[in-house]
mmCIF file of C-alpha atoms and ligand atoms in Angstrom:
data_model
loop_
_atom_site.group_PDB
_atom_site.id
_atom_site.type_symbol
_atom_site.label_atom_id
_atom_site.label_comp_id
_atom_site.label_asym_id
_atom_site.label_seq_id
_atom_site.Cartn_x
_atom_site.Cartn_y
_atom_site.Cartn_z
ATOM 1 C CA MET A 1 -8.091 -16.529 -17.108
ATOM 2 C CA THR A 2 -7.444 -12.504 -18.284
ATOM 3 C CA ASP A 3 -5.241 -10.882 -15.454
ATOM 4 C CA ASP A 4 -7.644 -8.544 -14.779
ATOM 5 C CA CYS A 5 -9.903 -10.456 -12.356
ATOM 6 C CA LEU A 6 -7.452 -12.127 -10.280
ATOM 7 C CA ILE A 7 -8.448 -10.313 -7.142
ATOM 8 C CA LEU A 8 -12.298 -9.921 -6.626
ATOM 9 C CA ARG A 9 -13.659 -6.611 -4.648
ATOM 10 C CA HIS A 10 -17.257 -6.856 -3.127
ATOM 11 C CA ASP A 11 -18.483 -4.413 -0.901
ATOM 12 C CA ALA A 12 -21.793 -5.248 1.416
ATOM 13 C CA GLY A 13 -22.254 -2.227 3.502
ATOM 14 C CA ALA A 14 -18.984 -1.252 5.158
ATOM 15 C CA VAL A 15 -17.279 -4.497 4.870
ATOM 16 C CA ARG A 16 -15.059 -5.236 1.836
ATOM 17 C CA THR A 17 -14.073 -8.319 0.483
ATOM 18 C CA LEU A 18 -11.200 -9.349 -1.635
ATOM 19 C CA THR A 19 -11.072 -12.740 -3.139
ATOM 20 C CA LEU A 20 -7.824 -14.296 -4.654
ATOM 21 C CA ASN A 21 -9.292 -15.803 -8.222
ATOM 22 C CA ARG A 22 -6.550 -18.189 -9.451
ATOM 23 C CA PRO A 23 -8.956 -21.230 -8.210
ATOM 24 C CA ALA A 24 -7.166 -23.649 -10.521
ATOM 25 C CA ALA A 25 -3.731 -23.061 -9.101
ATOM 26 C CA LEU A 26 -5.141 -22.705 -5.249
ATOM 27 C CA ASN A 27 -4.441 -18.987 -5.765
ATOM 28 C CA SER A 28 -0.751 -19.126 -5.786
ATOM 29 C CA LEU A 29 0.507 -15.694 -6.250
ATOM 30 C CA THR A 30 1.833 -14.460 -9.516
ATOM 31 C CA GLY A 31 3.332 -11.378 -9.713
ATOM 32 C CA ALA A 32 0.645 -9.878 -11.368
ATOM 33 C CA MET A 33 -2.039 -10.929 -8.978
ATOM 34 C CA GLN A 34 0.356 -9.511 -6.179
ATOM 35 C CA VAL A 35 0.192 -6.028 -7.780
ATOM 36 C CA GLN A 36 -3.423 -6.117 -8.014
ATOM 37 C CA LEU A 37 -3.754 -7.386 -4.517
ATOM 38 C CA LEU A 38 -1.444 -4.360 -3.146
ATOM 39 C CA ALA A 39 -3.461 -2.004 -5.380
ATOM 40 C CA GLU A 40 -6.685 -3.217 -3.701
ATOM 41 C CA LEU A 41 -5.368 -2.924 -0.509
ATOM 42 C CA ASP A 42 -4.014 0.839 -0.718
ATOM 43 C CA ALA A 43 -7.599 1.479 -2.406
ATOM 44 C CA ALA A 44 -9.657 -0.224 0.676
ATOM 45 C CA ALA A 45 -7.185 1.739 3.198
ATOM 46 C CA ALA A 46 -8.033 5.309 1.315
ATOM 47 C CA ASP A 47 -11.749 4.637 1.250
ATOM 48 C CA SER A 48 -13.267 5.783 4.535
ATOM 49 C CA GLY A 49 -16.640 3.713 3.635
ATOM 50 C CA VAL A 50 -14.633 0.540 4.236
ATOM 51 C CA ARG A 51 -14.443 -0.076 8.052
ATOM 52 C CA CYS A 52 -13.793 -3.705 7.873
ATOM 53 C CA LEU A 53 -11.748 -6.041 5.112
ATOM 54 C CA VAL A 54 -12.123 -9.272 4.641
ATOM 55 C CA ILE A 55 -9.405 -11.353 2.859
ATOM 56 C CA THR A 56 -10.230 -14.972 1.309
ATOM 57 C CA GLY A 57 -9.914 -17.384 -1.864
ATOM 58 C CA ALA A 58 -12.183 -18.781 -4.639
ATOM 59 C CA GLY A 59 -12.411 -22.256 -4.851
ATOM 60 C CA ARG A 60 -11.168 -25.038 -2.650
ATOM 61 C CA GLY A 61 -8.029 -23.399 -1.594
ATOM 62 C CA PHE A 62 -7.066 -20.178 0.339
ATOM 63 C CA CYS A 63 -3.646 -19.430 -1.224
ATOM 64 C CA ALA A 64 -0.961 -21.929 -1.890
ATOM 65 C CA GLY A 65 1.716 -18.870 -1.695
ATOM 66 C CA GLN A 66 4.453 -18.192 -4.328
ATOM 67 C CA ASP A 67 3.097 -19.302 -7.838
ATOM 68 C CA LEU A 68 6.334 -21.596 -8.377
ATOM 69 C CA ASN A 69 5.999 -21.539 -12.163
ATOM 70 C CA ASP A 70 5.810 -17.509 -12.516
ATOM 71 C CA PRO A 71 8.585 -16.171 -14.799
ATOM 72 C CA GLU A 72 9.208 -13.453 -12.413
ATOM 73 C CA LEU A 73 10.815 -16.115 -10.404
ATOM 74 C CA ALA A 74 14.023 -16.077 -12.798
ATOM 75 C CA GLN A 75 14.754 -12.620 -11.702
ATOM 76 C CA GLY A 76 15.616 -13.800 -8.200
ATOM 77 C CA VAL A 77 13.711 -14.709 -5.009
ATOM 78 C CA GLY A 78 14.763 -12.283 -2.872
ATOM 79 C CA ALA A 79 14.082 -9.786 -5.563
ATOM 80 C CA VAL A 80 10.506 -11.063 -5.881
ATOM 81 C CA VAL A 81 10.001 -10.916 -1.849
ATOM 82 C CA GLU A 82 11.276 -7.507 -1.777
ATOM 83 C CA ARG A 83 9.192 -6.230 -4.190
ATOM 84 C CA HIS A 84 5.793 -8.235 -3.450
ATOM 85 C CA TYR A 85 5.680 -9.938 -0.171
ATOM 86 C CA LEU A 86 7.148 -7.072 1.988
ATOM 87 C CA PRO A 87 4.783 -4.284 0.719
ATOM 88 C CA LEU A 88 2.163 -6.929 1.121
ATOM 89 C CA ALA A 89 2.727 -7.978 4.549
ATOM 90 C CA GLN A 90 3.279 -4.496 5.732
ATOM 91 C CA ALA A 91 -0.439 -3.167 3.883
ATOM 92 C CA VAL A 92 -2.010 -5.714 5.770
ATOM 93 C CA ARG A 93 -0.197 -5.041 9.245
ATOM 94 C CA ARG A 94 -0.918 -1.432 9.096
ATOM 95 C CA PHE A 95 -4.245 -1.187 7.258
ATOM 96 C CA PRO A 96 -6.345 1.314 8.902
ATOM 97 C CA VAL A 97 -9.282 -1.014 10.302
ATOM 98 C CA PRO A 98 -9.415 -4.612 11.271
ATOM 99 C CA VAL A 99 -8.461 -7.281 8.448
ATOM 100 C CA LEU A 100 -10.401 -10.494 8.331
ATOM 101 C CA ALA A 101 -8.880 -13.726 7.051
ATOM 102 C CA LEU A 102 -11.412 -16.433 5.843
ATOM 103 C CA VAL A 103 -9.389 -19.147 5.320
ATOM 104 C CA ASN A 104 -11.647 -21.625 2.739
ATOM 105 C CA GLY A 105 -9.264 -24.330 2.214
ATOM 106 C CA VAL A 106 -5.575 -24.696 2.036
ATOM 107 C CA ALA A 107 -3.095 -22.183 2.941
ATOM 108 C CA ALA A 108 0.605 -22.932 2.260
ATOM 109 C CA GLY A 109 3.802 -20.743 2.384
ATOM 110 C CA ALA A 110 3.042 -17.076 2.068
ATOM 111 C CA GLY A 111 -0.249 -17.677 1.374
ATOM 112 C CA ALA A 112 -0.562 -19.241 5.182
ATOM 113 C CA ASN A 113 1.252 -16.400 6.657
ATOM 114 C CA LEU A 114 -0.605 -13.623 4.462
ATOM 115 C CA ALA A 115 -3.454 -15.023 6.846
ATOM 116 C CA LEU A 116 -1.799 -15.139 9.824
ATOM 117 C CA GLY A 117 -0.411 -11.677 8.920
ATOM 118 C CA CYS A 118 -4.637 -10.457 9.487
ATOM 119 C CA ASP A 119 -5.665 -9.274 12.922
ATOM 120 C CA MET A 120 -8.401 -12.156 13.031
ATOM 121 C CA VAL A 121 -7.973 -15.547 11.355
ATOM 122 C CA VAL A 122 -11.502 -17.736 10.770
ATOM 123 C CA ALA A 123 -10.790 -21.423 8.697
ATOM 124 C CA ALA A 124 -13.361 -23.558 7.587
ATOM 125 C CA ARG A 125 -12.824 -26.872 9.494
ATOM 126 C CA SER A 126 -11.305 -28.435 6.379
ATOM 127 C CA ALA A 127 -8.810 -25.684 5.775
ATOM 128 C CA SER A 128 -5.139 -26.189 6.511
ATOM 129 C CA PHE A 129 -1.911 -24.470 7.303
ATOM 130 C CA ILE A 130 1.375 -25.214 5.677
ATOM 131 C CA GLN A 131 4.603 -23.457 6.186
ATOM 132 C CA ALA A 132 6.012 -25.238 3.012
ATOM 133 C CA PHE A 133 9.050 -23.076 2.659
ATOM 134 C CA ALA A 134 11.386 -25.463 4.173
ATOM 135 C CA LYS A 135 10.290 -27.953 1.672
ATOM 136 C CA ILE A 136 11.533 -26.186 -1.240
ATOM 137 C CA ALA A 137 14.734 -25.019 0.914
ATOM 138 C CA LEU A 138 13.327 -21.332 1.822
ATOM 139 C CA VAL A 139 12.731 -19.948 5.047
ATOM 140 C CA PRO A 140 9.450 -18.555 6.038
ATOM 141 C CA ASP A 141 8.574 -15.226 4.343
ATOM 142 C CA CYS A 142 5.493 -12.921 4.568
ATOM 143 C CA GLY A 143 6.245 -11.956 8.270
ATOM 144 C CA GLY A 144 6.056 -15.826 9.150
ATOM 145 C CA THR A 145 9.564 -15.509 11.271
ATOM 146 C CA TRP A 146 8.088 -12.689 13.273
ATOM 147 C CA LEU A 147 4.204 -14.266 13.371
ATOM 148 C CA LEU A 148 4.703 -17.769 14.329
ATOM 149 C CA PRO A 149 7.122 -17.549 17.629
ATOM 150 C CA ARG A 150 4.471 -14.781 18.746
ATOM 151 C CA LEU A 151 1.455 -16.656 18.104
ATOM 152 C CA LEU A 152 2.841 -20.160 18.977
ATOM 153 C CA GLY A 153 6.289 -20.034 20.793
ATOM 154 C CA ARG A 154 9.404 -21.145 19.748
ATOM 155 C CA ALA A 155 9.106 -24.634 19.839
ATOM 156 C CA ARG A 156 5.891 -24.970 17.943
ATOM 157 C CA ALA A 157 6.921 -22.300 15.391
ATOM 158 C CA LEU A 158 10.042 -24.305 14.781
ATOM 159 C CA GLY A 159 8.202 -27.563 14.401
ATOM 160 C CA LEU A 160 5.796 -26.138 11.842
ATOM 161 C CA ALA A 161 8.579 -24.371 9.796
ATOM 162 C CA LEU A 162 11.141 -27.103 10.024
ATOM 163 C CA THR A 163 8.768 -29.908 9.298
ATOM 164 C CA GLY A 164 6.505 -27.998 6.817
ATOM 165 C CA ASP A 165 3.806 -30.410 7.896
ATOM 166 C CA LYS A 166 0.135 -29.566 7.632
ATOM 167 C CA LEU A 167 -2.203 -28.278 10.437
ATOM 168 C CA GLY A 168 -5.422 -28.519 10.344
ATOM 169 C CA ALA A 169 -7.794 -25.659 11.020
ATOM 170 C CA GLU A 170 -9.113 -27.493 14.496
ATOM 171 C CA GLN A 171 -5.659 -28.018 15.775
ATOM 172 C CA ALA A 172 -4.925 -24.543 14.681
ATOM 173 C CA GLU A 173 -7.794 -23.137 16.630
ATOM 174 C CA ARG A 174 -6.716 -25.671 19.401
ATOM 175 C CA ILE A 175 -3.355 -24.024 19.976
ATOM 176 C CA GLY A 176 -3.868 -20.470 19.313
ATOM 177 C CA LEU A 177 -2.816 -20.028 15.600
ATOM 178 C CA ILE A 178 -5.995 -18.786 14.621
ATOM 179 C CA TRP A 179 -9.131 -17.175 16.145
ATOM 180 C CA ARG A 180 -11.956 -19.709 15.362
ATOM 181 C CA CYS A 181 -12.422 -22.716 13.053
ATOM 182 C CA VAL A 182 -16.090 -23.131 11.616
ATOM 183 C CA ASP A 183 -17.981 -25.356 9.917
ATOM 184 C CA ASP A 184 -17.417 -25.168 6.006
ATOM 185 C CA ALA A 185 -20.982 -24.436 5.462
ATOM 186 C CA ALA A 186 -20.715 -21.651 8.189
ATOM 187 C CA LEU A 187 -17.798 -20.094 7.214
ATOM 188 C CA ALA A 188 -19.167 -17.149 4.653
ATOM 189 C CA ALA A 189 -22.073 -16.323 7.118
ATOM 190 C CA GLU A 190 -19.887 -16.529 10.309
ATOM 191 C CA GLY A 191 -17.309 -14.267 8.373
ATOM 192 C CA GLN A 192 -19.621 -11.654 7.251
ATOM 193 C CA ALA A 193 -21.177 -11.625 10.689
ATOM 194 C CA LEU A 194 -17.775 -10.861 12.458
ATOM 195 C CA ALA A 195 -16.857 -8.270 9.915
ATOM 196 C CA GLU A 196 -19.909 -6.447 10.512
ATOM 197 C CA ARG A 197 -19.332 -6.221 13.865
ATOM 198 C CA LEU A 198 -15.793 -5.115 13.501
ATOM 199 C CA ALA A 199 -17.145 -2.620 10.881
ATOM 200 C CA ALA A 200 -19.353 -1.019 13.797
ATOM 201 C CA MET A 201 -16.623 -0.688 16.041
ATOM 202 C CA PRO A 202 -14.159 2.493 16.774
ATOM 203 C CA ALA A 203 -11.913 1.731 14.120
ATOM 204 C CA ARG A 204 -9.133 4.227 15.442
ATOM 205 C CA ALA A 205 -9.000 2.414 18.766
ATOM 206 C CA LEU A 206 -8.876 -1.031 17.014
ATOM 207 C CA ALA A 207 -5.951 0.003 15.072
ATOM 208 C CA LEU A 208 -4.119 1.512 17.793
ATOM 209 C CA THR A 209 -4.924 -1.733 19.730
ATOM 210 C CA ARG A 210 -3.112 -3.766 17.122
ATOM 211 C CA GLN A 211 -0.200 -1.698 17.264
ATOM 212 C CA ALA A 212 -0.240 -1.466 20.861
ATOM 213 C CA LEU A 213 0.098 -5.287 21.156
ATOM 214 C CA ASP A 214 2.575 -5.390 18.504
ATOM 215 C CA ALA A 215 4.711 -2.961 20.123
ATOM 216 C CA ALA A 216 4.425 -4.375 23.901
ATOM 217 C CA SER A 217 6.036 -7.395 23.020
ATOM 218 C CA THR A 218 9.431 -5.621 22.885
ATOM 219 C CA LEU A 219 8.782 -2.919 25.359
ATOM 220 C CA ASP A 220 9.395 -3.519 29.092
ATOM 221 C CA TRP A 221 6.620 -3.299 31.541
ATOM 222 C CA SER A 222 7.214 0.436 32.475
ATOM 223 C CA ALA A 223 7.463 1.309 28.840
ATOM 224 C CA ALA A 224 4.305 -0.551 27.983
ATOM 225 C CA LEU A 225 2.296 1.316 30.675
ATOM 226 C CA GLN A 226 3.589 4.688 29.327
ATOM 227 C CA ARG A 227 2.564 3.697 25.652
ATOM 228 C CA GLU A 228 -0.863 2.585 26.785
ATOM 229 C CA ALA A 229 -0.947 6.029 28.705
ATOM 230 C CA ASP A 230 0.163 7.925 25.682
ATOM 231 C CA LEU A 231 -2.652 5.883 23.179
ATOM 232 C CA GLN A 232 -5.364 6.719 25.734
ATOM 233 C CA GLY A 233 -4.158 10.411 25.696
ATOM 234 C CA GLU A 234 -4.817 10.169 22.126
ATOM 235 C CA LEU A 235 -8.072 8.062 21.848
ATOM 236 C CA GLY A 236 -9.554 10.069 24.903
ATOM 237 C CA ALA A 237 -9.301 13.250 22.975
ATOM 238 C CA ALA A 238 -11.140 11.759 19.870
ATOM 239 C CA ARG A 239 -14.534 11.940 18.842
ATOM 240 C CA ASP A 240 -15.003 8.122 19.161
ATOM 241 C CA PHE A 241 -14.434 8.235 22.725
ATOM 242 C CA HIS A 242 -17.154 10.770 23.455
ATOM 243 C CA GLU A 243 -19.466 9.111 21.140
ATOM 244 C CA GLY A 244 -18.967 5.768 23.259
ATOM 245 C CA VAL A 245 -19.561 7.340 26.075
ATOM 246 C CA GLN A 246 -22.781 9.393 25.203
ATOM 247 C CA ALA A 247 -23.954 6.321 23.831
ATOM 248 C CA PHE A 248 -23.503 4.461 27.038
ATOM 249 C CA LEU A 249 -25.299 7.148 29.203
ATOM 250 C CA GLU A 250 -28.262 7.300 26.394
ATOM 251 C CA LYS A 251 -28.626 3.670 26.388
ATOM 252 C CA ARG A 252 -28.216 3.574 22.751
ATOM 253 C CA ALA A 253 -26.191 1.968 20.285
ATOM 254 C CA PRO A 254 -22.869 4.261 19.365
ATOM 255 C CA ARG A 255 -22.202 5.520 15.797
ATOM 256 C CA PHE A 256 -18.370 5.292 15.424
ATOM 257 C CA THR A 257 -16.769 7.462 12.752
ATOM 258 C CA ASP A 258 -12.906 8.093 13.299
ATOM 259 C CA ARG A 259 -10.745 5.987 11.183
HETATM 260 O O1 T3D B 301 9.580 -15.968 -4.996
HETATM 261 C C1 T3D B 301 10.093 -16.993 -3.952
HETATM 262 O O2 T3D B 301 9.574 -17.684 -4.340
HETATM 263 C C2 T3D B 301 9.959 -16.486 -2.751
HETATM 264 C C3 T3D B 301 8.274 -16.420 -1.929
HETATM 265 C C4 T3D B 301 8.265 -17.486 -1.220
HETATM 266 C C5 T3D B 301 6.837 -17.423 -0.859
HETATM 267 C C6 T3D B 301 6.213 -18.902 -0.670
HETATM 268 O O3 T3D B 301 5.178 -18.720 -0.765
HETATM 269 S S1 T3D B 301 7.407 -20.206 -1.198
HETATM 270 C C7 T3D B 301 5.921 -21.599 -1.190
HETATM 271 C C8 T3D B 301 5.077 -21.897 -2.259
HETATM 272 N N1 T3D B 301 4.133 -22.932 -2.083
HETATM 273 C C9 T3D B 301 4.411 -24.354 -2.088
HETATM 274 O O4 T3D B 301 5.709 -24.331 -2.034
HETATM 275 C C10 T3D B 301 3.226 -24.705 -1.796
HETATM 276 C C11 T3D B 301 2.852 -25.721 -3.047
HETATM 277 N N2 T3D B 301 1.757 -26.440 -3.714
HETATM 278 C C12 T3D B 301 1.549 -27.585 -2.475
HETATM 279 O O5 T3D B 301 2.328 -28.184 -1.996
HETATM 280 C C13 T3D B 301 0.175 -27.686 -2.886
HETATM 281 O O6 T3D B 301 -0.523 -27.772 -3.911
HETATM 282 C C14 T3D B 301 -0.495 -27.998 -1.263
HETATM 283 C C15 T3D B 301 -0.349 -28.698 -0.528
HETATM 284 C C16 T3D B 301 -0.972 -26.437 -1.235
HETATM 285 C C17 T3D B 301 -2.261 -28.664 -1.911
HETATM 286 O O7 T3D B 301 -2.129 -29.660 -2.392
HETATM 287 P P1 T3D B 301 -3.388 -30.479 -3.241
HETATM 288 O O8 T3D B 301 -2.634 -31.984 -3.424
HETATM 289 O O9 T3D B 301 -4.194 -30.062 -2.490
HETATM 290 O O10 T3D B 301 -2.697 -29.928 -4.491
HETATM 291 P P2 T3D B 301 -2.631 -29.753 -5.624
HETATM 292 O O11 T3D B 301 -2.817 -30.922 -6.667
HETATM 293 O O12 T3D B 301 -1.105 -30.046 -5.209
HETATM 294 O O13 T3D B 301 -2.389 -28.468 -6.634
HETATM 295 C C18 T3D B 301 -3.650 -28.373 -7.268
HETATM 296 C C19 T3D B 301 -2.864 -27.246 -8.513
HETATM 297 O O14 T3D B 301 -2.535 -25.995 -7.969
HETATM 298 C C20 T3D B 301 -2.264 -28.109 -9.131
HETATM 299 O O15 T3D B 301 -2.539 -28.070 -10.553
HETATM 300 P P3 T3D B 301 -2.728 -28.683 -11.719
HETATM 301 O O16 T3D B 301 -1.522 -29.942 -11.555
HETATM 302 O O17 T3D B 301 -3.957 -29.364 -11.184
HETATM 303 O O18 T3D B 301 -2.368 -28.321 -13.026
HETATM 304 C C21 T3D B 301 -0.719 -27.270 -8.781
HETATM 305 O O19 T3D B 301 0.413 -27.354 -9.389
HETATM 306 C C22 T3D B 301 -1.130 -26.147 -8.545
HETATM 307 N N3 T3D B 301 -0.499 -25.572 -7.415
HETATM 308 C C23 T3D B 301 -0.449 -25.730 -5.943
HETATM 309 N N4 T3D B 301 0.464 -24.598 -5.405
HETATM 310 C C24 T3D B 301 0.931 -23.903 -6.611
HETATM 311 C C25 T3D B 301 0.321 -24.137 -7.697
HETATM 312 N N5 T3D B 301 1.013 -23.853 -8.752
HETATM 313 C C26 T3D B 301 1.997 -22.928 -8.546
HETATM 314 N N6 T3D B 301 2.305 -22.382 -7.416
HETATM 315 C C27 T3D B 301 2.137 -23.000 -6.565
HETATM 316 N N7 T3D B 301 2.650 -22.815 -5.182
#
């Protein structure tokens, strides 16, 4: 496979889907693939026509994390993480519209945390999540040390990170690691329906909701209340709020445009 189709792009209305495309190696990430993925994320972030981004994988895996055969690793693991994983995790976390991971199969190492860093995760019933890092004597990266305890609490976060055990999609849903687990055959259709719903919602308000929830975990009660007031001040003065209220009063569907 040539290096120019490692990430597939597909637009359906306001939903852009990026598909990790190295199925023979379970979409494990090479340097070239990470460069393409970041470029696609930047392009989608800058495109006002994109109102929801979907990330999924080709073939039977979602993403098996770092490609452990990639010659770039010879330059040092820390350098690879700084060059690729750090900007990748930031790009997803700061994305201006909702990012939905459709986890079609195994998500391991940085592949698991790439998915978990998205705003919502829907997984096929046969999919699984593996914090594979300890098995190769590394710590969780791509945001895993921050995400896991917040999603699961310390006990479960450490249990997964220390053992590297495989967690099935059903259990991942049960313990609150992901939003939903659906039948394999329903993943694409249910994912697209959810993405279209999100795309029709007020993008700026959703992005600030994510920021507010993330920030609140390090704020005290009073500071969180103040932040909510500040954000409502910004959003209340924006077009989307006016449109949402008008649409409600006129008993019609709103047409949100802020981003
Ligand atoms: O730079 C740095 O290293 C720092 C960054 C670290 C971030 C990380 O992501 S560290 C974690 C890296 N990932 C892993 O350690 C996971 C390795 N993969 C696996 O443990 C297993 O493949 C899975 C549990 C994910 C799936 O197992 P299974 O039995 O379903 O599939 P398989 O047969 O192991 O894999 C299928 C093919 O994909 C196979 O190739 P082959 O033999 O058919 O030619 C396998 O080698 C390849 N593959 C899977 N994962 C990777 C990979 N090739 C390169 N790198 C991989 N990570």
